[in-house]
XYZ file of C-alpha atoms in Angstrom:
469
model
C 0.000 0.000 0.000
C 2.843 2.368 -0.052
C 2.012 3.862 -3.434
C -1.065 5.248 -1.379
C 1.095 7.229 1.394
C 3.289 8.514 -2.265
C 0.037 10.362 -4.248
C 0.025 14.281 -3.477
C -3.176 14.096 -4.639
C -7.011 14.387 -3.869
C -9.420 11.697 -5.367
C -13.066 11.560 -5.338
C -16.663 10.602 -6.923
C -18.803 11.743 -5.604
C -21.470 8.917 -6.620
C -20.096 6.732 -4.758
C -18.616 8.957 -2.002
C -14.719 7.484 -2.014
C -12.293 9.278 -0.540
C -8.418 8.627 -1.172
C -6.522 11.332 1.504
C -3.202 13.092 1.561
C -1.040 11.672 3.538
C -1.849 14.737 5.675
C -4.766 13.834 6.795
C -5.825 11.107 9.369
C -6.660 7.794 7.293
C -6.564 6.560 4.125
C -9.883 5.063 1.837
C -8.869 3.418 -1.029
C -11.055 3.181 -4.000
C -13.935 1.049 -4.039
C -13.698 -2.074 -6.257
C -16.253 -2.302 -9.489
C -19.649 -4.529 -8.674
C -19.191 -7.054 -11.642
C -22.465 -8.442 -13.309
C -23.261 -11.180 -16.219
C -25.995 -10.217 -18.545
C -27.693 -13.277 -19.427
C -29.511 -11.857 -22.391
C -27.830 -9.444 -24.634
C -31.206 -7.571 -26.130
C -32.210 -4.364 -25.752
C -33.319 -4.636 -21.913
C -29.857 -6.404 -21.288
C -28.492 -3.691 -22.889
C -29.994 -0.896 -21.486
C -29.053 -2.258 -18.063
C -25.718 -2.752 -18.859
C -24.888 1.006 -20.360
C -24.366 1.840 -16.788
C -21.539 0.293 -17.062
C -19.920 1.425 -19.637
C -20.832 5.064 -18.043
C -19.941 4.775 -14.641
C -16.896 1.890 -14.999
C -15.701 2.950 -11.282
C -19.190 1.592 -9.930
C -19.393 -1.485 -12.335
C -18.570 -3.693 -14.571
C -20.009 -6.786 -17.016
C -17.253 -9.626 -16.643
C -19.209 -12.210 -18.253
C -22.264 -12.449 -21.528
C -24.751 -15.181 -22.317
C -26.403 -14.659 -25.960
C -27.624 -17.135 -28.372
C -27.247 -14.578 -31.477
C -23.882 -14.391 -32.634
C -23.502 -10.740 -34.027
C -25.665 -9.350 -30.985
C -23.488 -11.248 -28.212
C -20.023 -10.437 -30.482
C -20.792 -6.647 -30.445
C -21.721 -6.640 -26.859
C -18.692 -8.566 -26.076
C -16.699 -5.945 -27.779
C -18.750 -3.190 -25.907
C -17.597 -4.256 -22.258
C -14.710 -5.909 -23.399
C -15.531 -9.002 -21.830
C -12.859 -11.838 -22.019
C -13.150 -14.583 -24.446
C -13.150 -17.208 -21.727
C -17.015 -15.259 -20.525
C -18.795 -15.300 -23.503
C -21.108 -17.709 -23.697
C -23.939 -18.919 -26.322
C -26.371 -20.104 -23.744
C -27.501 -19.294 -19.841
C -26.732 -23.082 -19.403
C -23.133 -22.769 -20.907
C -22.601 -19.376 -18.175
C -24.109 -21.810 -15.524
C -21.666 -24.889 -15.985
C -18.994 -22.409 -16.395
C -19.692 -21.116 -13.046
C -19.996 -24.446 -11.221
C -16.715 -25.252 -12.215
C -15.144 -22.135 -11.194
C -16.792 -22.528 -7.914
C -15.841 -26.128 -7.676
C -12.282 -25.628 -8.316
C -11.814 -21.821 -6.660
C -14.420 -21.417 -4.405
C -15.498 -18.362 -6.038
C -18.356 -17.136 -8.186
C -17.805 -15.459 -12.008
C -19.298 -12.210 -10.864
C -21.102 -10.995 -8.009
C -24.509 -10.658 -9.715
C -26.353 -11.822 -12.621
C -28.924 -9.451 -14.546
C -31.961 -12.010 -16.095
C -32.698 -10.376 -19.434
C -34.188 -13.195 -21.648
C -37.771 -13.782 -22.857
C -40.172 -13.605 -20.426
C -40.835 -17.483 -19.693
C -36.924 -18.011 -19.214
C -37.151 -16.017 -16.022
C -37.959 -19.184 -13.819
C -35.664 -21.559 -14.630
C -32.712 -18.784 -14.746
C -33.388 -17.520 -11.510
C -33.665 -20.602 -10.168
C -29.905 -21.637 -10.872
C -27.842 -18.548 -10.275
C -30.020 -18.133 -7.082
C -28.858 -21.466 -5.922
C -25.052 -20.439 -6.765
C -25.571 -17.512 -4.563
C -25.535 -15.061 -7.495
C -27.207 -11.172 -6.262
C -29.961 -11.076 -9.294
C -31.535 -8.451 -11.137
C -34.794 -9.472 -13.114
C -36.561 -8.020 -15.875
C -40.141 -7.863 -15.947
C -42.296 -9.517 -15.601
C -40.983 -11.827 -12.724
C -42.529 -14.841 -14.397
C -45.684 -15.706 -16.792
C -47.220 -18.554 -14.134
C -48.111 -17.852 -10.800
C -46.463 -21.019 -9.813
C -43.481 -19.980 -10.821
C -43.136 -17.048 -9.319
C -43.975 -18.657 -5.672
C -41.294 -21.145 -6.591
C -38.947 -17.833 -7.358
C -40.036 -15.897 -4.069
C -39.201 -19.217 -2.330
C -35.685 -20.122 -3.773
C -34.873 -16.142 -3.385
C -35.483 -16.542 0.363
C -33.593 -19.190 0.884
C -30.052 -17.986 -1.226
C -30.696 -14.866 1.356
C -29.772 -12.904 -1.946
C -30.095 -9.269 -3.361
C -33.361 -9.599 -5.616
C -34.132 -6.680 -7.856
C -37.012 -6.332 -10.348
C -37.393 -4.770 -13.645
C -40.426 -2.179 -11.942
C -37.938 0.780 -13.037
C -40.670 2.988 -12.997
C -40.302 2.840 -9.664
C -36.613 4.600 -9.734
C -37.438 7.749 -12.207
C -36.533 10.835 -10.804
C -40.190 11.645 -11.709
C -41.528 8.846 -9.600
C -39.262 8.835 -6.997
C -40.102 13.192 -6.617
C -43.953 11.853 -6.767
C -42.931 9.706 -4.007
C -41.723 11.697 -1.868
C -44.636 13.978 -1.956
C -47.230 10.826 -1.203
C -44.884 9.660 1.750
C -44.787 13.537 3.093
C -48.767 13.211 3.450
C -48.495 17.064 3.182
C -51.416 17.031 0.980
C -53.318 14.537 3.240
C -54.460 10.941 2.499
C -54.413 9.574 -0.729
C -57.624 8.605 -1.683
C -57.805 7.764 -5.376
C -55.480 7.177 -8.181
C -55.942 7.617 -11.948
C -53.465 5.476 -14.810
C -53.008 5.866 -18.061
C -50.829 3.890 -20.437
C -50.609 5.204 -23.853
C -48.540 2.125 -24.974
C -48.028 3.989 -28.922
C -50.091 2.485 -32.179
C -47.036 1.259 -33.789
C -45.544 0.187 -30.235
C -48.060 -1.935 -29.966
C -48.093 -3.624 -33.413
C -44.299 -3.845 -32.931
C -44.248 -5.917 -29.792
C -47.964 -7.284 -29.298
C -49.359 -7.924 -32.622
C -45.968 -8.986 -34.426
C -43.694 -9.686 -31.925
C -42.418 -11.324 -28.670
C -45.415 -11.015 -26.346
C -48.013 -11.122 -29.070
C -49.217 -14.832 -28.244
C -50.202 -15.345 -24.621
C -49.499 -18.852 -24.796
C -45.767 -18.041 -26.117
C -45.784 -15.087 -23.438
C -48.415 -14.160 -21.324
C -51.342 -11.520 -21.045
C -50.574 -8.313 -22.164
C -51.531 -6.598 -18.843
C -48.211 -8.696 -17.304
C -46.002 -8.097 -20.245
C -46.700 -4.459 -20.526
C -47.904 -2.871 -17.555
C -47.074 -4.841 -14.446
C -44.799 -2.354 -13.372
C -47.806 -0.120 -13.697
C -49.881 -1.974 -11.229
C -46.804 -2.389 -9.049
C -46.427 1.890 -8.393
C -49.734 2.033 -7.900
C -49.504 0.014 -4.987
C -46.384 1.482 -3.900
C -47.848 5.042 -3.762
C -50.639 2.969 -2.109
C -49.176 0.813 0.354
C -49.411 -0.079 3.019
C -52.533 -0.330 2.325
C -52.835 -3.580 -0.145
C -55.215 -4.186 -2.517
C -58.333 -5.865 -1.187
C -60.799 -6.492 -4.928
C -59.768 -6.170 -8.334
C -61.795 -6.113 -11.463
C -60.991 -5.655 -14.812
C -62.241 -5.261 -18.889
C -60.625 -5.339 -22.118
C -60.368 -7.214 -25.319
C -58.682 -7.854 -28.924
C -60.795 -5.114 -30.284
C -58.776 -3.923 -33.553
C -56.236 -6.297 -34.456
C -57.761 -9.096 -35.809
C -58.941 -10.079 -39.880
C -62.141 -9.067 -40.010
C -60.571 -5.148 -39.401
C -58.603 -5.914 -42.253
C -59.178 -2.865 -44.623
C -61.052 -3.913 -47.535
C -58.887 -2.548 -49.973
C -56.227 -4.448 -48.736
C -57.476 -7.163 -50.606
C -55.303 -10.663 -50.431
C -52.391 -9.092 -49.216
C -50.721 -10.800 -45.935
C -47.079 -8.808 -46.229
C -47.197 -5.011 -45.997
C -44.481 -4.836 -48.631
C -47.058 -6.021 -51.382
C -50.124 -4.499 -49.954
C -51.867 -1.728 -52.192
C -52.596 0.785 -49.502
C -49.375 0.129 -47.615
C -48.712 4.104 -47.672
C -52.105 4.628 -45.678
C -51.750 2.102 -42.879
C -50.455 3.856 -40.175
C -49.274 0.212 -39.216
C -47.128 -0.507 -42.119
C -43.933 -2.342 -41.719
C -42.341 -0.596 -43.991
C -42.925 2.995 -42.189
C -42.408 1.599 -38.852
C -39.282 0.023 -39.369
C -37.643 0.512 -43.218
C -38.106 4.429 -43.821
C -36.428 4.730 -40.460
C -33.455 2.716 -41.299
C -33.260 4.204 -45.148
C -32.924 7.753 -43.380
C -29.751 6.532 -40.743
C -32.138 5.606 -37.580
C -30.913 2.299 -36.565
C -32.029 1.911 -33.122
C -35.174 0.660 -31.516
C -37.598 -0.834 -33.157
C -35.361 -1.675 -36.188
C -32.427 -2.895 -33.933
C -34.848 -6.199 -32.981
C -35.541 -7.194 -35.943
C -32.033 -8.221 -36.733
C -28.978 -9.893 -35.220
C -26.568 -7.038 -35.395
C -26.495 -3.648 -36.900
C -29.615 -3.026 -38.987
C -29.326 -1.672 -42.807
C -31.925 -1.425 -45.768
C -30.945 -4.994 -47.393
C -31.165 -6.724 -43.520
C -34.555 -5.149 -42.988
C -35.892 -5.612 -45.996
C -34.837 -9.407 -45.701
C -36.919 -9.427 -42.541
C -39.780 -7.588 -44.004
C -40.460 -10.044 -46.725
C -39.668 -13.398 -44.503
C -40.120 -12.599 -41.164
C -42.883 -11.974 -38.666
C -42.541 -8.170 -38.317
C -43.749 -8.118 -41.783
C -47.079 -9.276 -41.751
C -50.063 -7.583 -42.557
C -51.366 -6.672 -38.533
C -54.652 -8.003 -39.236
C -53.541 -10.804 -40.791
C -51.192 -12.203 -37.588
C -51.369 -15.105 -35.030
C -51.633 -12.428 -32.129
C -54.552 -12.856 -29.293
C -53.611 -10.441 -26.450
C -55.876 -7.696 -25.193
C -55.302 -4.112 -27.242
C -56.719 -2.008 -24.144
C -57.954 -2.925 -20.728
C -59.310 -1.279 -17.816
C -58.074 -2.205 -14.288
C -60.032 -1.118 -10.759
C -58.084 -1.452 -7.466
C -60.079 -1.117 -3.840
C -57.277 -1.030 -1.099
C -57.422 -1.857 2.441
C -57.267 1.703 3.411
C -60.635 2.382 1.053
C -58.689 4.046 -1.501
C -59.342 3.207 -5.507
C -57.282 3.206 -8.225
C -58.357 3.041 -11.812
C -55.647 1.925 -14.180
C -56.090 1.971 -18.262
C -53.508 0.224 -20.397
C -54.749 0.819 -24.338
C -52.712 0.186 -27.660
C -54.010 3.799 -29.975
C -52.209 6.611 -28.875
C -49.771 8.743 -30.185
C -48.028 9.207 -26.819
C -45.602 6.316 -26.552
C -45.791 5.062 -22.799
C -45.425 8.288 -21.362
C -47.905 7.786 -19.130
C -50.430 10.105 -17.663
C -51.306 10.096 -14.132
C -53.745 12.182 -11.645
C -53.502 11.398 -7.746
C -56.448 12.637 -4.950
C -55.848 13.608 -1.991
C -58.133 14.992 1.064
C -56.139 18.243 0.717
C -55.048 18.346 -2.812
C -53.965 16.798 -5.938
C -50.928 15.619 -8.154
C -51.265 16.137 -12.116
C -48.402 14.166 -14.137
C -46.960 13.131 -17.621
C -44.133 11.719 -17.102
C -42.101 14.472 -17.353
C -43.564 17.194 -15.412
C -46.006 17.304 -12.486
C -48.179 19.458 -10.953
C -48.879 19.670 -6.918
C -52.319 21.750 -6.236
C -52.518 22.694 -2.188
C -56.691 23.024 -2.236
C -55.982 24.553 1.816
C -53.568 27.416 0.147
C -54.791 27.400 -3.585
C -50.802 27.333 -4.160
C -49.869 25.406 -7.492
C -46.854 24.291 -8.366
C -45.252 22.348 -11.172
C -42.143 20.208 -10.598
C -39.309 19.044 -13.027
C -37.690 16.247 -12.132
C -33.507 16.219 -13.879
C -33.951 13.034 -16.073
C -30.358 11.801 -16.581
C -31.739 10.165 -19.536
C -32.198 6.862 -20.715
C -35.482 4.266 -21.131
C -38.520 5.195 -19.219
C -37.813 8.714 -17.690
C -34.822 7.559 -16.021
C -35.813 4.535 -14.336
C -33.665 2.169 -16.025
C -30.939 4.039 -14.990
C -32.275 4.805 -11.455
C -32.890 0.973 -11.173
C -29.620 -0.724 -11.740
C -27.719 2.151 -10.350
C -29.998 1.163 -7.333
C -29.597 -2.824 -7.330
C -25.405 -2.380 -7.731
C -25.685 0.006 -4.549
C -28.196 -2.673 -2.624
C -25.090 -5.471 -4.192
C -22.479 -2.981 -2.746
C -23.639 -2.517 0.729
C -25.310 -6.053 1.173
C -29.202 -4.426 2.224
C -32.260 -5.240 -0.068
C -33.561 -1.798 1.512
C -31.465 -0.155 -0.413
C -34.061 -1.215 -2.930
C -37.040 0.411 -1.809
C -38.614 -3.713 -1.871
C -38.446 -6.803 -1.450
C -39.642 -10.413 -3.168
C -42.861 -10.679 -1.126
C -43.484 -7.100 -2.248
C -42.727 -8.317 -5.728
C -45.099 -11.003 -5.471
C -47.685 -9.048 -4.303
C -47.947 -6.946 -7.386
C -47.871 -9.372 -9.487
C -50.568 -11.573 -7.662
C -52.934 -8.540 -8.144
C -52.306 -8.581 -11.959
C -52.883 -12.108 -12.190
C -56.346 -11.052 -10.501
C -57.326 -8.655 -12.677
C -56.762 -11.003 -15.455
C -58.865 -13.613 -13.651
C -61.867 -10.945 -13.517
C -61.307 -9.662 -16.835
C -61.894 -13.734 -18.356
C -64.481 -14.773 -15.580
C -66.441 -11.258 -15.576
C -66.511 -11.767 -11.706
C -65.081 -9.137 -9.096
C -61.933 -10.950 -7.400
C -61.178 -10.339 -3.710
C -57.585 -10.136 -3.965
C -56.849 -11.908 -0.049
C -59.218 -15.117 -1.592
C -57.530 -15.380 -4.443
C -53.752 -15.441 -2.964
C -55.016 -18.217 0.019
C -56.385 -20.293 -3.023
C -53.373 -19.982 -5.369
C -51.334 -21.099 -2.702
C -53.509 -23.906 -1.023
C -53.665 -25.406 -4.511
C -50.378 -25.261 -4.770
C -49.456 -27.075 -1.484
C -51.644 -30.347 -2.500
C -49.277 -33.626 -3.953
């Protein structure tokens, strides 16, 4: 350590508050060692987590890479500079790889693993780095079967590991400013909520009507796949009150063949349909004209494994899914639905997820209180004092990146909660988790058996059924 007692200098960062003193002054911090992760899943969620990263290298660092596609897990690879040796094709490949290490050396590949793969993955994933002792960061949703995510909550609580979940709306700057206003009570109780997401027209014919989570059989419902993390703040500006009955309506209202536009005549493929240039779901605008003027990123950057170009896109266009006519797909998942919440407490909340906007899921969302109210987009939001008649808007900094700043916010979070050892460093836990999710998994129920669910019912049943041999 004598190199430390040589520096003249001053070091520090101030995210994550080290210190490295003079030899002036009384002791001596060194520098904080990197948290280091493996993505398994190199899409754009794994991806998005990851950037932290390559932005704040002092706080962490991806080590190791599981990704089937070659190009995708060869640029990523390149990205982080991950070593040869930790690049993997498959999960399972990572997973052997880190038995033997901990066989031979007694010592895991990384300290946690971010769980970034399609959505019915999740389980078995979980399941095995949570046994190795792996810290784990999950995307959303936790699981598609409600067995599986008691059999997750379980195996979680007995690793005694870090468990983070991909509810990043949770960790905006936005939400976490609307938080701190709901926990202050300085506008009295909160009695009601209203939730609105605008999930975007072409969003929603990009991911739910041609792609990943359009089949709920290959997925699951679209109110889990898309707006879990919905239901989940709602509860958290909620709690502790917990929800107490849940019903719900919605439907495949557009996106289905008898809405296919006359005029469209025998076409299945929106690069041979006549009125292509009038759909405002056309392939080709969604995802060609974009690439053809330099815009390579998301949606595009799915379609492909790599760097999308015209000749790629086009290629996928003509042979792959994200081609088809949107009325003439395999798709069965709700395009809108209406969720209401009664709490413990009495409180309400009304929660709409719907496919036709222009807004792209920038949500909108009104809070009452006894004393006054909270109007916000997203972005911006207004605090009305009905005692003083004072109004005033807030801006919340958004340090950028997917959904206001919560992606960031939430694995900046989960490396700090990995860091200092405390899931309360999280803001939750897995029983919190699973509470969430057991109320969207009710509102689904009510939505199929047009029935009212009482949410404490439901969760005694699901689990005494799953208790019997």
């Amino acid at each position: 350590m004598s190199w430390i007692h040589n520096t003249k200098s001053l070091w520090s960062h101030s995210s994550s508050k080290l210190k490295l003193k003079t030899p002036e002054m009384s002791s001596v911090v060194a520098p904080i060692e990197p948290i280091t992760l493996a993505i398994v899943g190199c899409g754009q969620r794994g991806k998005d987590y990851a950037v932290y990263a390559l932005d704040q290298p002092q706080q962490c660092k991806v080590v190791a890479i599981a990704e089937p596609r070659l190009k995708t897990r060869s640029l990523f690879a390149e990205a982080h500079s991950v070593d040869n040796t930790l690049v993997f094709n498959t999960w399972q490949d990572l997973f052997k790889a880190s038995a033997e290490t901990i066989e031979t050396v007694g010592k895991r590949l990384a300290d946690a693993v971010v769980v970034a793969v399609q959505d019915h993955m999740h389980k078995e994933v979980v399941l095995a780095f949570a046994k190795q002792g792996y810290h784990i960061l999950c995307e959303k949703p936790m699981a598609t079967i409600l067995s599986d995510i008691l059999e997750m909550e379980q195996a979680v609580k007995e690793a005694g590991i870090i468990f983070g979940m991909g509810h990043v709306l949770r960790y905006s700057p936005y939400s976490k400013a609307i938080t701190e206003v709901v926990r202050s009570r300085e506008l009295g109780e909160l009695i009601n909520a209203v939730h609105v997401e605008p999930v975007g027209y072409f969003h929603f014919a990009h991911s739910y009507v041609r792609g990943n989570w359009a089949k709920e059989v290959e997925s699951s419902f679209s109110l889990m796949t898309k707006s879990c993390h919905d239901i989940d703040i709602l509860c958290h500006w909620l709690s502790p009150a917990h929800p107490t009955r849940v019903s719900s309506f919605g439907s495949l209202q557009h996106f289905k063949k008898e809405k296919k536009p006359a005029l469209a005549r025998s076409a299945t493929r929106c690069l041979e349909c006549p009125i292509e240039r009038e759909c405002p779901y056309s392939a080709k605008k969604i995802y060609l004209d974009p690439v053809s003027q330099g815009n390579t990123s998301w949606p595009a950057s799915t379609l492909v494994d790599g760097i999308p170009d015209i000749e790629n896109i086009t290629e996928a266009l003509r042979n792959g899914p994200y081609g088809r006519c949107v009325y003439e797909s395999d798709n069965d998942v709700c395009d809108h639905q209406v969720v209401n919440v009664e709490f413990s407490s009495g409180a309400t909340a009304s929660f709409t997820m719907v496919a036709f906007t222009s807004l792209v899921c920038e949500r909108q969302t009104r809070l009452h209180f006894t004393h006054g109210e909270i109007v916000g987009d997203m972005t911006t939001f207004t605090v009305t004092d009905f005692r003083t008649g004072k109004r005033m808007k807030h801006y919340p900094a958004n340090e950028g990146g997917g959904h206001g700043g919560g992606d960031l916010g939430l694995i900046r979070t989960f490396v700090e909660a990995v860091r200092t050892n405390d899931q309360a460093v999280l803001g939750t836990d897995v029983d919190e988790v699973l509470k969430s999710h057991m109320t969207v998994f009710a509102a689904e129920k009510s939505r199929k058996d047009g029935k009212i669910v009482d949410c404490v019912e439901y969760e005694e049943k699901v689990r005494m059924e799953l208790r019997k041999p």
